[in-house]
mmCIF file of C-alpha atoms and ligand atoms in Angstrom:
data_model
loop_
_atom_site.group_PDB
_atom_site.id
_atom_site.type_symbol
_atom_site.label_atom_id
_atom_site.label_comp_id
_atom_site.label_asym_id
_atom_site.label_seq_id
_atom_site.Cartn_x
_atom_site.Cartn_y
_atom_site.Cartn_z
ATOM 1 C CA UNK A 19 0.000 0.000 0.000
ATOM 2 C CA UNK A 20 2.938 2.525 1.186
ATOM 3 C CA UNK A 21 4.660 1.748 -2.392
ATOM 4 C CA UNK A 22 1.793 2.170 -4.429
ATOM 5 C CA UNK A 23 1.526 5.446 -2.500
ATOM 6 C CA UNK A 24 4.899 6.304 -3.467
ATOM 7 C CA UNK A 25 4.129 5.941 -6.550
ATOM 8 C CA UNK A 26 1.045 7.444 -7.540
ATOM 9 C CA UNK A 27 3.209 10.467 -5.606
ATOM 10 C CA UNK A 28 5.176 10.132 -8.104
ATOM 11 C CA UNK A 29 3.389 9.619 -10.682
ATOM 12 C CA UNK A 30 1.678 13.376 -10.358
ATOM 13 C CA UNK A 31 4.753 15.318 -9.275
ATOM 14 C CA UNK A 32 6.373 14.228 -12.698
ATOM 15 C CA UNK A 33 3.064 14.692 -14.816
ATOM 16 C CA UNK A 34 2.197 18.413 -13.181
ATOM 17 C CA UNK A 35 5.821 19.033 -13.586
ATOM 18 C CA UNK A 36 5.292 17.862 -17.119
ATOM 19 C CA UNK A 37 2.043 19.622 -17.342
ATOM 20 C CA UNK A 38 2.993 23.095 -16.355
ATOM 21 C CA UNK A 39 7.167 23.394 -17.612
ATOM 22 C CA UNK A 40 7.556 26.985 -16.002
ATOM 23 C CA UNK A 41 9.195 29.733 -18.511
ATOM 24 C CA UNK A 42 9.466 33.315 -18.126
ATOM 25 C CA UNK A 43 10.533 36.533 -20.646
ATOM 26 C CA UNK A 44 11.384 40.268 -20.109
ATOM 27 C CA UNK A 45 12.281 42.624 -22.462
ATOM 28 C CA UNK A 46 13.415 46.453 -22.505
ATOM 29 C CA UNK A 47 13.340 48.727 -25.698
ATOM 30 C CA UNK A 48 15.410 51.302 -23.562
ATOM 31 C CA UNK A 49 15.414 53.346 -21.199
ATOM 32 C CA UNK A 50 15.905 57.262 -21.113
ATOM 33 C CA UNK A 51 14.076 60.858 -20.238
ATOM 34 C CA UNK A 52 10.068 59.913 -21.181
ATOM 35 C CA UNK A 53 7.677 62.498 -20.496
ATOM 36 C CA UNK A 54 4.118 61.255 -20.167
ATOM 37 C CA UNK A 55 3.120 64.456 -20.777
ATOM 38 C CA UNK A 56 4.922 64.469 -24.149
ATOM 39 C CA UNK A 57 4.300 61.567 -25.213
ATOM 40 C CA UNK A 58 1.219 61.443 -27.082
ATOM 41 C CA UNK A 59 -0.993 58.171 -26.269
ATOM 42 C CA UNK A 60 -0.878 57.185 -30.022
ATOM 43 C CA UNK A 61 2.691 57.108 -29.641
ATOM 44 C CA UNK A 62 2.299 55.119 -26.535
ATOM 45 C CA UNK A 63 0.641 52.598 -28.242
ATOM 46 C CA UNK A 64 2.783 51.868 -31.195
ATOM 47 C CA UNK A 65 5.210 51.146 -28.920
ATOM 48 C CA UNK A 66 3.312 49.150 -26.342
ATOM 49 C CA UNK A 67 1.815 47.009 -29.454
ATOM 50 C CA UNK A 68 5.657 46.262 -30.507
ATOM 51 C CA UNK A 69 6.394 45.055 -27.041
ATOM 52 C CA UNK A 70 3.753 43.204 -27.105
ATOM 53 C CA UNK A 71 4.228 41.538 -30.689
ATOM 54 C CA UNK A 72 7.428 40.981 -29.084
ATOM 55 C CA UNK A 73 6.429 38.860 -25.922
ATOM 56 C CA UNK A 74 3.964 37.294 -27.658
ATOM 57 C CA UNK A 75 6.881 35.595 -29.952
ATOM 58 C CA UNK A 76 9.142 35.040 -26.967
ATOM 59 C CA UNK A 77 6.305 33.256 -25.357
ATOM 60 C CA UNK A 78 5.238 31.152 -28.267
ATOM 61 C CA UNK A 79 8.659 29.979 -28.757
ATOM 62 C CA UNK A 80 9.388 28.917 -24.733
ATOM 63 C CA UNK A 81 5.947 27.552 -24.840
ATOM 64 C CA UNK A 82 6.420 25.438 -27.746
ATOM 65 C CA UNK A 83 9.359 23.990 -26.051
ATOM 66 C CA UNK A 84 11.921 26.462 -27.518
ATOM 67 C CA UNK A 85 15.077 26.963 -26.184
ATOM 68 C CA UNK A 86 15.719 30.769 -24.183
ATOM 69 C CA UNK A 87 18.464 30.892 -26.757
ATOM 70 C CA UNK A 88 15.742 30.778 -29.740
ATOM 71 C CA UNK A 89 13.330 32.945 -27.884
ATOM 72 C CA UNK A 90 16.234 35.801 -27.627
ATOM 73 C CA UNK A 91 16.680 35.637 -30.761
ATOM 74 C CA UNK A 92 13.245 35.677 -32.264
ATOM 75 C CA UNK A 93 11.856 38.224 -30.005
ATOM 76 C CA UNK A 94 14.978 41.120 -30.191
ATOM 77 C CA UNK A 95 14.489 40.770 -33.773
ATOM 78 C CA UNK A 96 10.767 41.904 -33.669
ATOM 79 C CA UNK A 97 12.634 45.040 -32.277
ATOM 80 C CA UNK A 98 15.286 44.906 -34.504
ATOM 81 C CA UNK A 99 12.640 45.173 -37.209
ATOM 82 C CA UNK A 100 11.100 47.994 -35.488
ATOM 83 C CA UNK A 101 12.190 51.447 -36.380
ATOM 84 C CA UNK A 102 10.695 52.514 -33.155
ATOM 85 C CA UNK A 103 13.856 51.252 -31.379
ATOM 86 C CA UNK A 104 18.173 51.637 -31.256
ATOM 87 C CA UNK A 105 18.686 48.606 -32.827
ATOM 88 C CA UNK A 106 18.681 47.243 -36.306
ATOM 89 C CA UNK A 107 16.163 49.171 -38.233
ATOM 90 C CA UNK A 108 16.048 52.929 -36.790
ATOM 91 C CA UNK A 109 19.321 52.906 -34.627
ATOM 92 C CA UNK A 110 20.575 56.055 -33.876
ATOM 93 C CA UNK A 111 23.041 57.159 -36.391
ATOM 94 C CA UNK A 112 27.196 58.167 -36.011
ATOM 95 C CA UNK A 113 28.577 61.413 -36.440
ATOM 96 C CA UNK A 114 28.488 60.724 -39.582
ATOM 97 C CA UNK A 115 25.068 59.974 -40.106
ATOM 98 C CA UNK A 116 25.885 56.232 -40.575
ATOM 99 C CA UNK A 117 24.633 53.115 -38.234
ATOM 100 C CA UNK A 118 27.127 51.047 -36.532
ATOM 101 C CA UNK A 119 25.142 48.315 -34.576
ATOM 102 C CA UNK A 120 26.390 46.325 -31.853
ATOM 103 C CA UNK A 121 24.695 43.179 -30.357
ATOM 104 C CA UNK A 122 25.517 40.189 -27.745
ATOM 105 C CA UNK A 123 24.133 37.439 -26.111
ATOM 106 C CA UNK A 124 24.843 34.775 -23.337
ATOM 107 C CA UNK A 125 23.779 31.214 -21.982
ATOM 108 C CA UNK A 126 23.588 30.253 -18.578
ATOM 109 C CA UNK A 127 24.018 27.094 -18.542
ATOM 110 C CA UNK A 128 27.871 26.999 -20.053
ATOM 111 C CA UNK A 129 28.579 30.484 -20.016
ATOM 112 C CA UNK A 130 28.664 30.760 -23.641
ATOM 113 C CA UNK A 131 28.632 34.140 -25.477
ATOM 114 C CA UNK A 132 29.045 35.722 -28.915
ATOM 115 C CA UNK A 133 29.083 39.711 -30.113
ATOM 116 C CA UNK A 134 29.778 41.675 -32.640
ATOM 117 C CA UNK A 135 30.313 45.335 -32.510
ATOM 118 C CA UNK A 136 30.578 48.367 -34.825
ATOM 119 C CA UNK A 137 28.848 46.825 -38.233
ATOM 120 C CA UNK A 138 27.216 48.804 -40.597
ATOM 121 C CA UNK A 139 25.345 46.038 -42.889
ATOM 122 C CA UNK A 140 23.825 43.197 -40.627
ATOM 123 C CA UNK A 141 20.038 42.961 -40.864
ATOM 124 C CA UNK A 142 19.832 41.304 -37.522
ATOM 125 C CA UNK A 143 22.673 41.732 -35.362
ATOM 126 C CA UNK A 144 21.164 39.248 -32.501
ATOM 127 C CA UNK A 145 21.461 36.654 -34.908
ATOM 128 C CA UNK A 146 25.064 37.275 -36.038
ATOM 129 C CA UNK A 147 26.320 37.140 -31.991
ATOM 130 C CA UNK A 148 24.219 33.741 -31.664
ATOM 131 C CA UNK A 149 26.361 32.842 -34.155
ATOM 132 C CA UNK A 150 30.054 34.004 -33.513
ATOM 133 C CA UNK A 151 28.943 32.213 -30.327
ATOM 134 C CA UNK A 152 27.921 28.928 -31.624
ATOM 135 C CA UNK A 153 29.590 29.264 -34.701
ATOM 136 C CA UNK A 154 32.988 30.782 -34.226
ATOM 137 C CA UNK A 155 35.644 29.889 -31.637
ATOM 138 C CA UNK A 156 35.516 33.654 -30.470
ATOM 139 C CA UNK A 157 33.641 35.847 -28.542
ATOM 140 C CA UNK A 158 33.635 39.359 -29.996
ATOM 141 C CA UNK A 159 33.760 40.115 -33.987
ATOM 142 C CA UNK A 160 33.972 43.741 -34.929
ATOM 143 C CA UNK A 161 33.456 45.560 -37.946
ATOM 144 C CA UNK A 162 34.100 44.578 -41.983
ATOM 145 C CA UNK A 163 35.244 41.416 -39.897
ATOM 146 C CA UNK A 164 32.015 40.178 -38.380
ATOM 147 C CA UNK A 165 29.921 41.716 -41.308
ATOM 148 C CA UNK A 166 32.808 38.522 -43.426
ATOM 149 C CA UNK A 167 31.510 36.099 -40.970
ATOM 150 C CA UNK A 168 27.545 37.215 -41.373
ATOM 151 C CA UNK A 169 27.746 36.908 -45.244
ATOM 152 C CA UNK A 170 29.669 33.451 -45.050
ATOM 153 C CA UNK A 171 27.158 31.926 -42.966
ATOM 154 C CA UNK A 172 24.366 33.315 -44.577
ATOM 155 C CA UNK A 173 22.737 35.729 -42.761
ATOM 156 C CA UNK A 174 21.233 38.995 -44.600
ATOM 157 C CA UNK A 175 23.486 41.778 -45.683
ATOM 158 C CA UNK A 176 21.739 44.923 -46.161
ATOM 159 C CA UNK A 177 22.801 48.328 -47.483
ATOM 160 C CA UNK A 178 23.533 51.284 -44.195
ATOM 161 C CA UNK A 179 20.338 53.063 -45.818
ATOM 162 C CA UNK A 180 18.367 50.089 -44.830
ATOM 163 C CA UNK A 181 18.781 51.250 -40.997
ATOM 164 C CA UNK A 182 18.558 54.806 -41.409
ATOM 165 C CA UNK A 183 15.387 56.280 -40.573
ATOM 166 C CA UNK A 184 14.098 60.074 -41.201
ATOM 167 C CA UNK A 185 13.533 60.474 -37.062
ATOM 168 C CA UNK A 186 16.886 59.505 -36.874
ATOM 169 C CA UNK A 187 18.507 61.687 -39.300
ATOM 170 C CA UNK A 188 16.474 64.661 -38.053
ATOM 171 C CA UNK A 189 17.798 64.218 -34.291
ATOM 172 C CA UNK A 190 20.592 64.039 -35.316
ATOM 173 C CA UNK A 191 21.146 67.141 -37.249
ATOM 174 C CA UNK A 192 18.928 68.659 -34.531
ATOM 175 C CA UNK A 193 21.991 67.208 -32.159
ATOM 176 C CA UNK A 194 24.780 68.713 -34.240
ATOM 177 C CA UNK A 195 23.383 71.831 -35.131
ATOM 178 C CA UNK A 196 22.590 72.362 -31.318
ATOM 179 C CA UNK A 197 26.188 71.106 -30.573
ATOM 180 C CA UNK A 198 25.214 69.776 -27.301
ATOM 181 C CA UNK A 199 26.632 67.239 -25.316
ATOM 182 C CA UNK A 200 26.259 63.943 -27.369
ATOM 183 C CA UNK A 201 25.789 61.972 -24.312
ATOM 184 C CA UNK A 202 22.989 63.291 -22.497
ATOM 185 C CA UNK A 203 20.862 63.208 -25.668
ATOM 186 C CA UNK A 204 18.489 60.946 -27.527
ATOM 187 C CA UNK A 205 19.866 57.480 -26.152
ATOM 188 C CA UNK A 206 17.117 55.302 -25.381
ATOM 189 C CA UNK A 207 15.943 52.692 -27.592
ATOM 190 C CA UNK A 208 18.298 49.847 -27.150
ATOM 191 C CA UNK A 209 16.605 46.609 -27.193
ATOM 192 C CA UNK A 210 17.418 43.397 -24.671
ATOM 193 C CA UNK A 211 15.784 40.235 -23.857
ATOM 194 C CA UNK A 212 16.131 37.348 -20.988
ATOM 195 C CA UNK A 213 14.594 34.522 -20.454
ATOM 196 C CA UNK A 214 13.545 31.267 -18.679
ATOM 197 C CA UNK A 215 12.932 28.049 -20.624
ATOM 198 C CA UNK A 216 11.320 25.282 -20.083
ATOM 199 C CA UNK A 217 14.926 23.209 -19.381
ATOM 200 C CA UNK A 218 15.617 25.520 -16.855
ATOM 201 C CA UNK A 219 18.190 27.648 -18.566
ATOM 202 C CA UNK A 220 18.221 31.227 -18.710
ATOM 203 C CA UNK A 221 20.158 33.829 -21.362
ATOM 204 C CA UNK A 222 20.232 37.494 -21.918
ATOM 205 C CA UNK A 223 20.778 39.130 -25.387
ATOM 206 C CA UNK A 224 21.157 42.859 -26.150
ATOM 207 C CA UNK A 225 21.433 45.025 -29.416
ATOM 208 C CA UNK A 226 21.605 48.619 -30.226
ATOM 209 C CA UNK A 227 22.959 51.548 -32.929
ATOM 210 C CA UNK A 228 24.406 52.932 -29.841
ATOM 211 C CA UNK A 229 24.772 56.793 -28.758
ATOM 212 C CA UNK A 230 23.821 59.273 -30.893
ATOM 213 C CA UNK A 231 26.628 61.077 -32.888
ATOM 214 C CA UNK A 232 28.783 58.713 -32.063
ATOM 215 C CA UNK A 233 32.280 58.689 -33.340
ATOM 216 C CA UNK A 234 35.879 57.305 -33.573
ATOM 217 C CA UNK A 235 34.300 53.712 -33.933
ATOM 218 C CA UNK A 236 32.769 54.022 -30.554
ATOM 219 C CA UNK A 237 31.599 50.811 -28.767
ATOM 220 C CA UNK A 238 29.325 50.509 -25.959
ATOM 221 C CA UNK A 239 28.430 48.273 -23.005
ATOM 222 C CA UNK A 240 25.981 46.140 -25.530
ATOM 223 C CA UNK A 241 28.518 43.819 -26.991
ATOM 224 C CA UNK A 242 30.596 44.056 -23.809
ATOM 225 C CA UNK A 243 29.855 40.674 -22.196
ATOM 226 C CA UNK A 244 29.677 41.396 -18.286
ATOM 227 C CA UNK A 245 29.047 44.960 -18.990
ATOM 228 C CA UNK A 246 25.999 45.265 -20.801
ATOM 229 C CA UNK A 247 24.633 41.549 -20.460
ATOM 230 C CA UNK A 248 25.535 38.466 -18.799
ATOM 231 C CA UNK A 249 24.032 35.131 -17.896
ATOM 232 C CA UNK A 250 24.898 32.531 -15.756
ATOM 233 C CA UNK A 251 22.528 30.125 -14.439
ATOM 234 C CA UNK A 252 23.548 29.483 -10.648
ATOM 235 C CA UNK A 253 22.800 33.718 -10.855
ATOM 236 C CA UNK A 254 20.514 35.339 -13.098
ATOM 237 C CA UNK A 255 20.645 36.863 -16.783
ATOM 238 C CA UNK A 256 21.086 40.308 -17.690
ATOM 239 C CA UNK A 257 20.625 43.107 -20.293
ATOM 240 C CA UNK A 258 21.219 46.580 -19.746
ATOM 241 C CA UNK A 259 20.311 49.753 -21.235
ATOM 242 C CA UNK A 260 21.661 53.293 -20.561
ATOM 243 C CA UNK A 261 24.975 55.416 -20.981
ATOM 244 C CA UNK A 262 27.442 52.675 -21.738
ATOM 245 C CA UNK A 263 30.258 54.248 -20.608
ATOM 246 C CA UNK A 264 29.168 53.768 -17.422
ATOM 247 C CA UNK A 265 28.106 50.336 -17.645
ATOM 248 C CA UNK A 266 31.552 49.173 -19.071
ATOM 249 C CA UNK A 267 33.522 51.249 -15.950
ATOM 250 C CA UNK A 268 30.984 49.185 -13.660
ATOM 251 C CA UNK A 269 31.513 45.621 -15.035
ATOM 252 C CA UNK A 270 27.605 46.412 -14.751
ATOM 253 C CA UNK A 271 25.558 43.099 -15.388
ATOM 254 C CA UNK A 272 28.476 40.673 -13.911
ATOM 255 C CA UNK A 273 28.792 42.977 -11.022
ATOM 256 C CA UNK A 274 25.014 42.116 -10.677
ATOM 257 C CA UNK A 275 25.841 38.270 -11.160
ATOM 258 C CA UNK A 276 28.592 38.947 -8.317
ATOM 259 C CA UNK A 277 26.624 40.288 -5.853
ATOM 260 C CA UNK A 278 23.901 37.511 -5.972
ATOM 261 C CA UNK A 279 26.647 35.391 -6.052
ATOM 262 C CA UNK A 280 29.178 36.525 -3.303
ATOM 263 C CA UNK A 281 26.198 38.278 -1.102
ATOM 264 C CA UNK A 282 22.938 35.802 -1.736
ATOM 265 C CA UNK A 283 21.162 39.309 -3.115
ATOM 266 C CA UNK A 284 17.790 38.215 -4.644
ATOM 267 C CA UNK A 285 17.935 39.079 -7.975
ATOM 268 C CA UNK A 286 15.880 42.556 -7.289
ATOM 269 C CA UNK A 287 17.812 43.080 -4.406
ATOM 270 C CA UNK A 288 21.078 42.612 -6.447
ATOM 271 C CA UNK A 289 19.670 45.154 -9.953
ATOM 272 C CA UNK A 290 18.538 48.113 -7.189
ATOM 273 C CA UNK A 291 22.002 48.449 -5.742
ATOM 274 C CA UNK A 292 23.547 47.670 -9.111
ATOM 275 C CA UNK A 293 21.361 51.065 -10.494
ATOM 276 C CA UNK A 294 22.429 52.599 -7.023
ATOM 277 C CA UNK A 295 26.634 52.553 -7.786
ATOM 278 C CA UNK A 296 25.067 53.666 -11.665
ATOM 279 C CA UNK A 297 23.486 56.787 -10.307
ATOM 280 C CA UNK A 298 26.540 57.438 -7.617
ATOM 281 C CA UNK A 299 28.452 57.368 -10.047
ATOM 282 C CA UNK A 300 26.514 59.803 -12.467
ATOM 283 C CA UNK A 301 25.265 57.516 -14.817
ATOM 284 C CA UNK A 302 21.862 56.644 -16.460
ATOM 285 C CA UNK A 303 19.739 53.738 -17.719
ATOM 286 C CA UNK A 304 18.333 50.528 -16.693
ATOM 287 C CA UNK A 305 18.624 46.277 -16.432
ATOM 288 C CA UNK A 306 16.185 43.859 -16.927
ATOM 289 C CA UNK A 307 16.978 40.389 -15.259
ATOM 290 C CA UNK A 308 15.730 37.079 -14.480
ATOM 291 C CA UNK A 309 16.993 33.969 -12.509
ATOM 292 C CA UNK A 310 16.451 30.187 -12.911
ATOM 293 C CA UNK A 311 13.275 30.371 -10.667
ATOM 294 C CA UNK A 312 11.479 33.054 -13.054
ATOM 295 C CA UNK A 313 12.190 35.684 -10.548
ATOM 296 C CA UNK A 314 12.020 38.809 -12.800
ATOM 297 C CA UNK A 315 13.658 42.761 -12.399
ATOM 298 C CA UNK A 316 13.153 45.954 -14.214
ATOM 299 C CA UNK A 317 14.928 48.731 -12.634
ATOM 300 C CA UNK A 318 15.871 52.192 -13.658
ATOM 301 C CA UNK A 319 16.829 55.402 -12.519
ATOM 302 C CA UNK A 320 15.819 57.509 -15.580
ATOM 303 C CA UNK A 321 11.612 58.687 -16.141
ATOM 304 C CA UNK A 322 10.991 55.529 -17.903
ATOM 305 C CA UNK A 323 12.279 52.531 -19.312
ATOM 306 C CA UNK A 324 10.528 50.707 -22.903
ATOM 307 C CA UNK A 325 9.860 47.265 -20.879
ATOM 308 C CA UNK A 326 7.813 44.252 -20.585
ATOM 309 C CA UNK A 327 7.419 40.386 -19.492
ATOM 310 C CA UNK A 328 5.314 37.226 -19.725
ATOM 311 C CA UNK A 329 5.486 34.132 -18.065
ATOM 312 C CA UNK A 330 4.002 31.046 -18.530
ATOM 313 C CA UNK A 331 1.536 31.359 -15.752
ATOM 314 C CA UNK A 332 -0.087 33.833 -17.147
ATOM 315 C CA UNK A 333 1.126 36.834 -15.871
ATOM 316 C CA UNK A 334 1.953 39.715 -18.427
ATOM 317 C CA UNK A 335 3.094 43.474 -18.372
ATOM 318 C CA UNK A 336 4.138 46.406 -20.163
ATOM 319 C CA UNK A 337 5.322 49.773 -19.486
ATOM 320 C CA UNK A 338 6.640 52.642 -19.988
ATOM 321 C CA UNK A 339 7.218 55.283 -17.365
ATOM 322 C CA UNK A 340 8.433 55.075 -13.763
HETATM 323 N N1 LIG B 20 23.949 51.190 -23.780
HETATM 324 C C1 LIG B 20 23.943 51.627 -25.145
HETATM 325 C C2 LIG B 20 25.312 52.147 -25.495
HETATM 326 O O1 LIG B 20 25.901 52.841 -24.688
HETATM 327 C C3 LIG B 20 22.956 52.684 -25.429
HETATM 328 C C4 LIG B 20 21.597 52.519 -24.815
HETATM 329 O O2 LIG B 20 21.350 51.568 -24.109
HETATM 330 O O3 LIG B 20 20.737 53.367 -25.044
HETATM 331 O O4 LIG B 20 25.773 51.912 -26.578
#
């Protein structure tokens, strides 16, 4: 009687285990000065329905049994796509009125990453850092080098003009003729993703144009593994968003990993004190995270941060301001 107990015990633990695989997504499309006032509610919307479109891929893929790797992937290049966004399609432009994209992304489980920084003809950059990481025996490609290894595994080249966008080209013009500080302007819009699959693996993936004006091939925190993302699964994943600089100088989102790690933060606990040394230290922007158990974080210390998640229980969110 006691064994058959047992068993039946078992029996449901493995099929409701089975039944409901637990998964979990958040994304950020940036995060910078957002006025609610200014921003109109149309404007709102188109880009709360491209956050959306977004987490609804991410979640079809870690329903379907997708991998978080696949999910990254697929859902930062809905806001590739997007012009709405600093990455792929409608990145801010250089100095020169060029884009120069930079993307990277990281596993968990092995600690496995790929980037590529500073290219100027890589439809989806996301796709290209999967790649140099699964692909390549390297971590980082940069420039007419990793847009060589894009074309000779077959991902889409596309002419600079693909990425420029009129919004673009008019703040940036508005930038230079102003001759303001490049820094403090026009820098949100970077896209990042993390998530939770059904394995129990977690990744984080990042992409962006950058800062406006940018110049002297300029690279940010975005393809900087442990700067602007980082995953590793005994700690969380992480993409960040904000003045790069800064984010480099901190070691940002494996300082993050370090202090779950070293100081049992929880992973909220760990992104607020993270964003703390950011603002000491006179920076700006955001992180997104998530650990193994689908514990999720969004914190910022600008007006408002592009952001969003979905998890397999149901539970779904998007915003924009503070
Ligand atoms: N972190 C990006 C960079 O510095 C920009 C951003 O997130 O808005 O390149």
């Amino acid at each position: 009687m006691k064994k058959l107990l047992l068993l039946t015990w078992l029996f449901l633990i493995t099929f409701f285990s089975h039944a409901q695989p637990k998964y979990a997504l958040v994304i950020h499309g940036g995060a910078g000065v957002m006025d609610r006032a200014k921003m109109s509610p149309a404007v709102q919307k188109e880009y709360t329905d491209v956050l959306n479109s977004a987490l609804k891929v991410g979640d079809s893929v870690l329903r379907s049994g997708g991998t978080c790797l696949d999910a990254i992937e697929k859902t930062i290049m809905i806001l590739e796509n997007s012009p709405l966004f600093n990455a792929g399609k409608g990145a801010v432009l250089t100095n020169e009125g060029m884009a120069e994209l930079d993307a990277s992304i990281m596993e968990g489980a092995g600690l496995k990453a790929g980037a590529i920084a500073g290219v100027r003809d890589v439809k989806n950059p996301i796709r290209v850092a999967r790649a140099v990481m699964e692909k390549s025996e390297h971590v980082m490609l940069s420039g007419t080098g990793a847009s060589q290894f894009a074309k000779e595994k077959g991902y889409e080249i596309v002419d600079n003009s693909y990425f420029v966008t009129e919004p673009r080209l008019k703040s940036l013009q508005e930038l230079q003729r102003k001759e303001r500080e490049t820094t403090q302007n026009d820098k949100h819009g970077t896209v990042g993703c993390c998530a939770l699959d059904t394995y129990g693996n977690i990744a984080a993936g990042t992409s962006t144009g950058g800062m406006m004006n940018k110049r002297y091939g300029r690279i940010g925190d975005s393809p900087v593994i442990g700067a602007g993302t980082y995953a590793n699964n005994a700690t969380g994943a992480f993409s960040c968003t904000g003045h790069g600089e800064y984010y480099i100088r901190l070691g940002f989102a494996r300082d993050i990993s370090a202090l779950i790690e070293y100081k049992s933060l929880t992973i909220s606990q760990a992104c607020q004190e993270e964003v703390k040394k950011l603002t000491r230290l006179g920076g700006t922007g955001g992180v997104i995270g998530i650990d193994k158990n689908g514990n999720i974080a969004m914190e910022f210390n600008t007006s408002g941060m592009f952001r969003g998640y979905i998890t397999s229980d149901g539970k779904k969110e998007v915003a924009i301001f503070k």
